[in-house]
Coordinates of C-alpha atoms and ligand atoms in Angstrom, one line a residue:
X769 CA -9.2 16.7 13.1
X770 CA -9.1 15.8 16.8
X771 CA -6.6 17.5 19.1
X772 CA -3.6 15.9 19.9
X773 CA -1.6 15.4 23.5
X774 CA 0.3 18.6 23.8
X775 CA 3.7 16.9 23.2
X776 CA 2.7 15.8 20.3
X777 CA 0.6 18.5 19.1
X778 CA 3.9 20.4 19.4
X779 CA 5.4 17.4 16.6
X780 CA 2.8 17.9 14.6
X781 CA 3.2 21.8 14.5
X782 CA 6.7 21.3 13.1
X783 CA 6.3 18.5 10.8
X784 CA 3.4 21.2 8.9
X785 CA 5.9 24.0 9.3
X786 CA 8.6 21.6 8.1
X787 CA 6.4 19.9 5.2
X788 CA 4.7 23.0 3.6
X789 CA 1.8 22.0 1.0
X790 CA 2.0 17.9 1.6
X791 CA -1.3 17.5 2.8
X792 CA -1.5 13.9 2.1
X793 CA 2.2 13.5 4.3
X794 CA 0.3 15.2 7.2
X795 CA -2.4 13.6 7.7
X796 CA -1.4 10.2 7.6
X797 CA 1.6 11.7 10.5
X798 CA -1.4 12.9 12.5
X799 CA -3.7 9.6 11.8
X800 CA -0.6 7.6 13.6
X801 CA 0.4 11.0 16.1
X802 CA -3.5 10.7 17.2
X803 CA -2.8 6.7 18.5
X804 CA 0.1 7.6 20.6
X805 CA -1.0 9.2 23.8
X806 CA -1.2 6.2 25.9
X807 CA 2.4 5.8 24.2
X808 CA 4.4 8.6 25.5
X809 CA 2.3 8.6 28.5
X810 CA 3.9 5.5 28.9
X811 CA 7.0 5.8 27.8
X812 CA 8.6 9.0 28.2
X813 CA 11.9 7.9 27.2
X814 CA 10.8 8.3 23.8
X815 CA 9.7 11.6 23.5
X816 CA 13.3 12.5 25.4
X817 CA 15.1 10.6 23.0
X818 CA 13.2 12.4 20.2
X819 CA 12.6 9.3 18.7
X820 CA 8.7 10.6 17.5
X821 CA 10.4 13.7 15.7
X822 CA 13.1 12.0 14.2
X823 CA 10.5 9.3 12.5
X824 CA 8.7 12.1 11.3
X825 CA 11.8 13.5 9.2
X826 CA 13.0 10.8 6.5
X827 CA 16.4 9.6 6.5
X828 CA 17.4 10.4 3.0
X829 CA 15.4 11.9 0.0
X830 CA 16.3 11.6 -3.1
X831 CA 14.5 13.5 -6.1
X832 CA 15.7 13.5 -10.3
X833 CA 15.1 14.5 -13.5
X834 CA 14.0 11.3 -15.3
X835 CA 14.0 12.5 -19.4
X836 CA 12.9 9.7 -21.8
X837 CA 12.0 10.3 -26.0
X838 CA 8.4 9.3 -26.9
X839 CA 7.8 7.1 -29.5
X840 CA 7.4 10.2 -32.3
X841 CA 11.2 11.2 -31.1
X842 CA 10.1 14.3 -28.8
X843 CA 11.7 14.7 -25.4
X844 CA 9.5 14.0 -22.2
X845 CA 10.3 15.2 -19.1
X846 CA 9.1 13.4 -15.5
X847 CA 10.9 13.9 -12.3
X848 CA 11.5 10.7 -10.2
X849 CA 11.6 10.0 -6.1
X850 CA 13.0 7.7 -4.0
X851 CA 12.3 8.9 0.1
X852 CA 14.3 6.4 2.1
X853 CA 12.3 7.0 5.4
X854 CA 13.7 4.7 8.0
X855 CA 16.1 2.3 8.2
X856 CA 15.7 1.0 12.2
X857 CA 14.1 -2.5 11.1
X858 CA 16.6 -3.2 7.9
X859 CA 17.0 -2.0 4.3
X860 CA 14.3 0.8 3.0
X861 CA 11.6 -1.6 1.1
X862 CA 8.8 0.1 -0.4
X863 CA 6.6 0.4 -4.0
X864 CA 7.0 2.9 -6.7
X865 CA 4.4 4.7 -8.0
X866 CA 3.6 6.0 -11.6
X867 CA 0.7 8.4 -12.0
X868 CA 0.4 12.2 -12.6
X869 CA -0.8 12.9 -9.1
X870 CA 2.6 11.9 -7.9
X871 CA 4.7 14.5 -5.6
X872 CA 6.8 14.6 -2.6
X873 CA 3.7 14.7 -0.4
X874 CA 2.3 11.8 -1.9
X875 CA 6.1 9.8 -1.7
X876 CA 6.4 10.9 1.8
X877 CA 2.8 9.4 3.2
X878 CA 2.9 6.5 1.6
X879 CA 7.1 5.9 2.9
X880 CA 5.2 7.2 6.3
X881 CA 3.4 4.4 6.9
X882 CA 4.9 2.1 5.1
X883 CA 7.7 2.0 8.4
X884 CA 4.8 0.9 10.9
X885 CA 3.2 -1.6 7.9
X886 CA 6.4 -2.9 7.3
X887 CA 7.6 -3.1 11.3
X888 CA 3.6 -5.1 12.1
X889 CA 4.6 -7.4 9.5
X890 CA 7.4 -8.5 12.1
X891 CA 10.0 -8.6 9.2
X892 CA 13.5 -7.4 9.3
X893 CA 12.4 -3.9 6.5
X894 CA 13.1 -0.7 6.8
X895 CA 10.3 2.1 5.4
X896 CA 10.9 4.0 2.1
X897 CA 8.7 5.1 -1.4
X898 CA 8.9 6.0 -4.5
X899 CA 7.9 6.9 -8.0
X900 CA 7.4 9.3 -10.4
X901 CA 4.8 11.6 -12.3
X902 CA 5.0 9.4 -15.1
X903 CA 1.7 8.6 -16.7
X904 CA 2.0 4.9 -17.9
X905 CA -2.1 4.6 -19.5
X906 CA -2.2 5.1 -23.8
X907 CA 2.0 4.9 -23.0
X908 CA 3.4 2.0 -25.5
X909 CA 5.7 -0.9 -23.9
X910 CA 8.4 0.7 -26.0
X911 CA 7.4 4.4 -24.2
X912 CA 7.4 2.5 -20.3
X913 CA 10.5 0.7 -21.4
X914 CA 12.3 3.8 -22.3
X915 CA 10.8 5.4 -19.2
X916 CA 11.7 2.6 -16.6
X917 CA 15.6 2.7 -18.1
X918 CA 16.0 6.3 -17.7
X919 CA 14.6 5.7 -14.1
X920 CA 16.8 3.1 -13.4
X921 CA 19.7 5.4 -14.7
X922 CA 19.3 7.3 -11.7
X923 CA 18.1 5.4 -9.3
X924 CA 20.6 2.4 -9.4
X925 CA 22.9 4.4 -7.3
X926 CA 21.1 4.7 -4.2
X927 CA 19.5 1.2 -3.9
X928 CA 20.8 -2.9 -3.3
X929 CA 19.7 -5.6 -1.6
X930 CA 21.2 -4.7 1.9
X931 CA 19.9 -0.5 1.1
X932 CA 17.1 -0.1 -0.4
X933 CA 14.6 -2.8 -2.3
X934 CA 12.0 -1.1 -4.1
X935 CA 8.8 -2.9 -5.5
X936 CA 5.7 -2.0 -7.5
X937 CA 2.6 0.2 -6.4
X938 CA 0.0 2.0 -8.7
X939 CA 1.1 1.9 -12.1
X940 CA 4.3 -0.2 -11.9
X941 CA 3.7 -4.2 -12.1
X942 CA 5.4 -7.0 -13.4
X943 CA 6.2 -5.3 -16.9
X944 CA 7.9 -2.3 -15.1
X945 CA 9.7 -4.3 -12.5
X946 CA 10.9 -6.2 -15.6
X947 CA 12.4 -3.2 -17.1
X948 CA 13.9 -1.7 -14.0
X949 CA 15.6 -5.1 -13.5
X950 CA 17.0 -5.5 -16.8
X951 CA 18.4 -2.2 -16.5
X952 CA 20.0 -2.4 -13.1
X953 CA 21.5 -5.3 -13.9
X954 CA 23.3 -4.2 -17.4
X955 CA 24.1 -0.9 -15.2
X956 CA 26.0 -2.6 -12.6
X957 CA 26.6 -5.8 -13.9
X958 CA 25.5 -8.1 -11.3
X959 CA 22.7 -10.4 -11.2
X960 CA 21.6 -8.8 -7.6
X961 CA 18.2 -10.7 -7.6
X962 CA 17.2 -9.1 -4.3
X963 CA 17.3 -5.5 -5.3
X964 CA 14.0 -5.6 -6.3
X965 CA 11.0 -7.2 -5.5
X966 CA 7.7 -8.6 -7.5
X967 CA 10.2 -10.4 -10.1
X968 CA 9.0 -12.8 -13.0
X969 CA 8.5 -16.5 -11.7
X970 CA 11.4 -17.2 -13.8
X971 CA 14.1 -14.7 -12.7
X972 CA 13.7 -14.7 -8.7
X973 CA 10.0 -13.7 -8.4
X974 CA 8.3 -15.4 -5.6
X975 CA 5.1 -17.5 -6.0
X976 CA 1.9 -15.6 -4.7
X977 CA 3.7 -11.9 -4.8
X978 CA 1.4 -11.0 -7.8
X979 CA -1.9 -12.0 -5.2
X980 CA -0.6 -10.9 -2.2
X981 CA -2.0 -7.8 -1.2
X982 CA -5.3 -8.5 -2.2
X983 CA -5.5 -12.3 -0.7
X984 CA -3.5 -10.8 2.5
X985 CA -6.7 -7.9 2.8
X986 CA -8.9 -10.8 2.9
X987 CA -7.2 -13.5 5.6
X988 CA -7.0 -10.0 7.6
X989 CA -10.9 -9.5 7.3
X990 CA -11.6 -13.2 8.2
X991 CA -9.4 -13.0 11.1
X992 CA -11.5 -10.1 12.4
X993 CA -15.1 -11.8 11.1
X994 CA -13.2 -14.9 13.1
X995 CA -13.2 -12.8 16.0
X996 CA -16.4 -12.5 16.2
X997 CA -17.6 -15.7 15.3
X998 CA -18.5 -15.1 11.7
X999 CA -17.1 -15.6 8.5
X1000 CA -17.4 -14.2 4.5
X1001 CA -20.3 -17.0 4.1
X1002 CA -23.1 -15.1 2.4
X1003 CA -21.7 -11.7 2.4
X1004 CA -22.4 -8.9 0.3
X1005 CA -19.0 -7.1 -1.0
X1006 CA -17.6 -4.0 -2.4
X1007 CA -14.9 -3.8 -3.7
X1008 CA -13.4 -0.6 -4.9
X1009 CA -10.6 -0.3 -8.2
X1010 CA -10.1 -2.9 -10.9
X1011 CA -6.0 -2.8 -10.4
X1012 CA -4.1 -5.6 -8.4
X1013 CA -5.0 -5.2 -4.8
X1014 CA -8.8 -5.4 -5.9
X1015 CA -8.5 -8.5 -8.2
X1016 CA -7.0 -10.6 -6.0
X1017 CA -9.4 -9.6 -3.3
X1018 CA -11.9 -10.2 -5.5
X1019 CA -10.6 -13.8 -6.0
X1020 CA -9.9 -14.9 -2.4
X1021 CA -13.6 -13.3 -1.4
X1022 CA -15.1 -15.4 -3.9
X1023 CA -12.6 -18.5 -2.7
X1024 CA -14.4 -18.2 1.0
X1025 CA -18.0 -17.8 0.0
X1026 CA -18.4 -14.1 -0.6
X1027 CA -20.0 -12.2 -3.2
X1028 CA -18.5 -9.3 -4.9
X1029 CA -21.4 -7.0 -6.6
X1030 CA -19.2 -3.7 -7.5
X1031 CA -15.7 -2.6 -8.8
X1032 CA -14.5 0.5 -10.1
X1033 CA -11.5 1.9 -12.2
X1034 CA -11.2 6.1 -12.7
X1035 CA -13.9 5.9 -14.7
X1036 CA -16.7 4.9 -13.2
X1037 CA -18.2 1.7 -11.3
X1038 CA -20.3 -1.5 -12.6
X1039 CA -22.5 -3.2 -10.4
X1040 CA -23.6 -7.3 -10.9
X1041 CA -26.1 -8.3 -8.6
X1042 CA -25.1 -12.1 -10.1
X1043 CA -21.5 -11.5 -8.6
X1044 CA -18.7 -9.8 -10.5
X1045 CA -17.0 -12.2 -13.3
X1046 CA -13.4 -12.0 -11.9
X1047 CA -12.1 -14.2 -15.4
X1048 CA -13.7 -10.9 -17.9
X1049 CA -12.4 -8.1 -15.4
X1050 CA -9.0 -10.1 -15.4
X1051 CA -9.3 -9.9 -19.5
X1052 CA -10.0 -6.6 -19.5
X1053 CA -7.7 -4.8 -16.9
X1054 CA -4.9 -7.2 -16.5
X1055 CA -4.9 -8.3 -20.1
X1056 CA -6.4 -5.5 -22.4
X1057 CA -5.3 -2.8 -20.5
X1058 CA -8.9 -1.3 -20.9
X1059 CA -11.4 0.4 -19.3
X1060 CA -13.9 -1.5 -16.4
X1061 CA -17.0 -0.1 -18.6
X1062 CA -16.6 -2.6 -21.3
X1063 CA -17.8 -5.2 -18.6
X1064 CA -21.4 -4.6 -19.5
X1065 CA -20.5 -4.8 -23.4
X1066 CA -20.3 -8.5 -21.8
X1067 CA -22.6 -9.2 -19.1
X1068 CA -26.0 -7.3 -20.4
X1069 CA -27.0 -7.5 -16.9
X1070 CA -24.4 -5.4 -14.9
X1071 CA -24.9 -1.7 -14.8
X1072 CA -22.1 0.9 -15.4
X1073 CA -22.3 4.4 -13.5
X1074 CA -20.1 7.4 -14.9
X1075 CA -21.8 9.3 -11.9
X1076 CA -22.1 8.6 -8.2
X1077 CA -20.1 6.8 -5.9
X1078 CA -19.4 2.8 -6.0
X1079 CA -20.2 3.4 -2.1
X1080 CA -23.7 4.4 -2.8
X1081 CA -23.9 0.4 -3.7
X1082 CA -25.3 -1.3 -0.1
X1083 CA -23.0 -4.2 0.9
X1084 CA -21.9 -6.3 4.2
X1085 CA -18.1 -5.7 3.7
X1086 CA -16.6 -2.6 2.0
X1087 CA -12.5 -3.1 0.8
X1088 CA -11.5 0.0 -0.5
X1089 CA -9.2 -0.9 -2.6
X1090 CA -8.3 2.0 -5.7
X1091 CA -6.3 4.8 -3.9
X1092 CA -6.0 7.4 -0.8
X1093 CA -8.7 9.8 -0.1
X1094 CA -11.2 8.2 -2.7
X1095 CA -14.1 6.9 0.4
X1096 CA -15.0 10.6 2.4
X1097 CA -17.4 11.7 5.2
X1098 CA -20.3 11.5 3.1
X1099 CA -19.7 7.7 1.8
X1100 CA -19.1 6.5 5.1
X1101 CA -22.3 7.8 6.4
X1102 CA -24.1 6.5 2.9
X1103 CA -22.1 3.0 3.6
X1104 CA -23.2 3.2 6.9
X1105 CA -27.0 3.6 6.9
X1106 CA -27.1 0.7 4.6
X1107 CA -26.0 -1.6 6.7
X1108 CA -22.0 -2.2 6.7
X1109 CA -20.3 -4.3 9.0
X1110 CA -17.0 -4.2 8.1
X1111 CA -14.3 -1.6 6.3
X1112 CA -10.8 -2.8 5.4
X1113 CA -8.4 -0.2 3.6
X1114 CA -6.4 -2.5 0.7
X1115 CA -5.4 0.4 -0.6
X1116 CA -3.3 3.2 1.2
X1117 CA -5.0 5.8 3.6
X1118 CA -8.3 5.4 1.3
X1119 CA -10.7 6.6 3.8
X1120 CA -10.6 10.3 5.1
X1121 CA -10.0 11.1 8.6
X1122 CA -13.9 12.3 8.7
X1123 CA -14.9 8.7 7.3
X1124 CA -12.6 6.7 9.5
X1125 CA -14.0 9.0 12.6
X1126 CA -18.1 8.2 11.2
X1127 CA -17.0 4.5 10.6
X1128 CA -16.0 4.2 14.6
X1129 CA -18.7 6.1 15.8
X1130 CA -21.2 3.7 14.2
X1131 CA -20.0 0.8 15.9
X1132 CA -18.9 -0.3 12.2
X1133 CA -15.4 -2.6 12.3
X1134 CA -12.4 -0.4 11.0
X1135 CA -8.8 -1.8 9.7
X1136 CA -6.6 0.7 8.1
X1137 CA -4.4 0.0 5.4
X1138 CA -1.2 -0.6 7.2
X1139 CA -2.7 -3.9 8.5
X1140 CA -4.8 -5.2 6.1
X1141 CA -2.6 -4.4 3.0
X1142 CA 1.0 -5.7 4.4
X1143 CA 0.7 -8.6 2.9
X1144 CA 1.9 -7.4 -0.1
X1145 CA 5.5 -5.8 1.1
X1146 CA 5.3 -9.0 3.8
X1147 CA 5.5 -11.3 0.5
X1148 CA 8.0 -9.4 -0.9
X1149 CA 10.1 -10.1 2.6
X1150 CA 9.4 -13.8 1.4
X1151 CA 10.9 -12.9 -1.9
X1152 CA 14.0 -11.4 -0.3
X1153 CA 14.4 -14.6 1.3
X1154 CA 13.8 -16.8 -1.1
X1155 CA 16.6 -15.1 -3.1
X1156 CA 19.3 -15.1 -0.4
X1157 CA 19.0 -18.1 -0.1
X1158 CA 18.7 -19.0 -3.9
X1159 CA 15.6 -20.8 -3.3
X1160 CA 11.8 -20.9 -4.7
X1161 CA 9.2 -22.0 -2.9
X1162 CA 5.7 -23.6 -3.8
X1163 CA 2.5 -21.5 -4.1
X1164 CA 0.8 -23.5 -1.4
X1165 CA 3.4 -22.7 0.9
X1166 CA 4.2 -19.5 0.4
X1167 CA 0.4 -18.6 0.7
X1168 CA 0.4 -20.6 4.1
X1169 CA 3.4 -17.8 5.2
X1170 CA 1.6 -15.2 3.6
X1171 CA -2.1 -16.1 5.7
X1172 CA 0.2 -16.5 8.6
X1173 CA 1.5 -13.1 8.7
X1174 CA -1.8 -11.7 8.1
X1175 CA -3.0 -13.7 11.6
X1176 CA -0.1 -12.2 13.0
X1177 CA -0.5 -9.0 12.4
X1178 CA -4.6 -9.0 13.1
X1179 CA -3.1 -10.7 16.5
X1180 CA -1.0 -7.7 17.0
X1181 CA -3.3 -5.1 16.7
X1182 CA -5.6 -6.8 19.5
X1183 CA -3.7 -7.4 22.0
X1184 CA -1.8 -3.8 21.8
X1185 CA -5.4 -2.4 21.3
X1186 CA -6.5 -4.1 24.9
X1187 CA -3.5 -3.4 26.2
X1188 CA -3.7 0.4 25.9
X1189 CA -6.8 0.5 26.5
X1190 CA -8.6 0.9 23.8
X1191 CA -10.2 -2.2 22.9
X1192 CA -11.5 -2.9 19.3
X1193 CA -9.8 0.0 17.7
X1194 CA -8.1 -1.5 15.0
X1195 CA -6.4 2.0 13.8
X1196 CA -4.7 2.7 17.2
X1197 CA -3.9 -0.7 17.4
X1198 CA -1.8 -1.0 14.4
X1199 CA -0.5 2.3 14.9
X1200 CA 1.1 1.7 18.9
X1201 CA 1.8 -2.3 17.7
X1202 CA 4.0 -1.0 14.5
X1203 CA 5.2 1.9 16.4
X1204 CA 6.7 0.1 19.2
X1205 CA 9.8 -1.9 17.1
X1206 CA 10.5 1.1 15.5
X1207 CA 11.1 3.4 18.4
X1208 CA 12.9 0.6 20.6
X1209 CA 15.6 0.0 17.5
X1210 CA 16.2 3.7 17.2
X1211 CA 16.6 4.3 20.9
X1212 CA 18.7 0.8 21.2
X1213 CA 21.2 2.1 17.9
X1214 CA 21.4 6.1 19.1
X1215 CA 21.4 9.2 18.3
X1216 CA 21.6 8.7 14.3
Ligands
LIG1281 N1 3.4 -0.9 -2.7 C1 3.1 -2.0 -1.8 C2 2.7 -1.3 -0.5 O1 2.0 -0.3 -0.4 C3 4.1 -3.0 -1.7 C4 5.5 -2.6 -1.4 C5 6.6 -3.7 -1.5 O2 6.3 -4.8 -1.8 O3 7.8 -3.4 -1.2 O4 2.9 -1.8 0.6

């Protein structure tokens, strides 16, 4: 990793002493610690004010024993978290995640960034995360149902619409946030529709929410093709994971004249030169549940590969889109002697720090995950609004908010990029542009 301004390699030294064993949690602190040198050169009122260390230590972590009964009666044991990271912009707002790999040093990078993804969406939320190390896949609905209550049991205490709004992430959906709602709401017996985000359509769920994060990836990657007088027209795609983020990217690539030729789940990747069927993947993910492989059951043509990597395949346009870490050093150098123009992270921190370093050495267009995937959470923010004010707005509209965010928050990172001197670079960019709020809120409400 490259070496830090001394103030802040001084921040970085604690947070590692302070943080033992979350690797994930420190590098995505020294991914946004690496952006600020022009920063504290610039403002030293901020390092005086501690405001850089304080944002590195999250307001309130909560951690709990989450016990549930399987469905052949026997006692399972998970252990839930909820890191409530900064509240400068307005209540904590973040996903929950449910997969096995789940810790404290996963919670804590992805409530990390979500503060500076959350402050470039120019939205009045706060950062938090969390989740558990449930495993929903081969679980029954009856098994997540039971699950979700018992997290709820816990968790209702420390969240509400004005604290904390959790949402869904990797492994939690629409079916989860279903259960979690039900059971907040028999727990505290009010109908608090904006304690929770990514709702039914019916019960205070907002058009477009279910889309968001992958359509928002792709109006960020036209914004920067825009830039540069080009457009998805004719371009090649990858796109990695089969979940949400990469379905609806998927979609909205094919909606402006891209072609998708590869998507992945854990198992392995399938490539269609004819362009991926987005209606079968929908069937078999969304739908079924199942695994990505049964795509060539279907479409005799495509090729399945339980070996390799997905960014072997050459494309235009790579959206990594499954989860952190999964594009290294070694794909990014693959990706990049075959030609790629443009990454965009739709999932969180997806690319290693030696990638996202090849990837700007190359030339190649960078846009981390804060950016491109904010969408999402921004939609959410629409949510919360439509539910204060008891409201529910059309798809068209809310999808005309939700691409006018995204132009907002490409805008952003620009202009704070040129303005710091370091033109182009997307990563920075984001970093200083969602830093900024942050810091001037904390140093404008104390010492707290
Ligand atoms: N989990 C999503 C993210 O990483 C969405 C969070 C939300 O809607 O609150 O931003």
């Amino acid at each position: 990793m490259a070496k830090l301004d001394e103030k802040l390699e001084a921040i970085y030294t604690e947070v590692l002493k302070r943080n033992p064993g979350e690797t994930e949690f420190h590098q995505a602190v020294h991914e946004v610690l690496d952006s600020l040198g022009p920063v504290v050169a610039k403002h030293p009122e901020y390092a005086d004010a501690a405001v850089i260390r304080r944002i590195c230590e999250p307001e309130r972590q909560i951690i709990f024993r989450v016990p549930w009964v399987d469905d052949q009666g026997n006692v399972q044991l998970n252990r839930g978290f909820r890191v409530e990271f900064n509240s400068a912009l307005g209540p904590y707002k973040g996903g929950l995640r449910f997969h096995p790999s789940v810790y404290l040093g996963i919670i804590k990078f992805l409530g990390f960034e979500q503060i500076f993804k959350n402050s470039l969406t120019g939205m009045p939320i706060g950062g938090g995360k969390g989740g558990s190390d449930f495993d929903p896949k081969g679980r029954s609905d009856g098994e997540v149902m039971r699950f979700c209550q018992s997290f709820m049991t816990e968790l209702y205490r420390h969240i509400g619409e004005h604290t904390d709004v959790p949402a869904g992430d990797i492994g939690v959906g629409g079916r989860e946030i279903g259960y979690l709602f039900g059971q907040y709401k028999r727990i505290t017996n009010r109908y608090e529709s904006g304690v929770l985000t990514g709702k039914g359509l019916t019960w205070g769920g907002s058009q477009v929410r279910t889309e968001a994060t992958g359509y928002g990836t792709v109006f960020f990657v036209e914004e920067a093709l825009k830039l540069r007088n080009e457009n998805f027209d004719g371009k090649r795609v990858v796109v990695s994971g089969a979940g949400n983020v990469a379905i609806y990217s998927v979609e909205k690539v094919n909606q402006l004249g891209g072609t998708v030729v590869a998507c992945s789940d854990s198992g392995g990747y399938i490539v269609d030169e004819a362009g991926i069927n987005l209606d079968l993947v929908k069937e078999i993910k969304e739908v079924r549940r199942a695994r990505i492989s049964e795509y060539v059951d279907k479409v005799p043509s495509a090729t399945y590969h339980n070996t390799g990597s997905i960014w072997d395949v050459p494309c235009d346009i790579a959206l990594p889109c499954a989860t952190q870490n999964e594009l290294n050093g070694r794909d990014a150098e693959e990706l990049i002697s075959n030609g790629v123009q443009v990454v965009a992270e739709g999932a969180n921190m997806p690319c290693t720090p030696k990638a996202v370093h090849a990837f700007s050495s190359a030339g190649v267009i960078f846009a981390p995950g804060k950016a491109v995937n904010a969408g999402g959470v921004a939609t959410s923010a629409l949510e919360m609004q439509q539910n204060a004010s008891r409201d529910s707005w059309s798809f068209a509209f809310t999808e005309q908010r939700l691409a006018e965010v995204m132009r907002g928050i490409h805008d952003r990172c620009v202009t704070t990029a040129d303005k710091y001197g370091v033109p182009g670079d997307y990563v920075s960019g984001a970093n200083i542009a969602g830093f900024i709020p942050v810091a001037d809120a904390m140093l404008a409400q104390g010492v707290i």
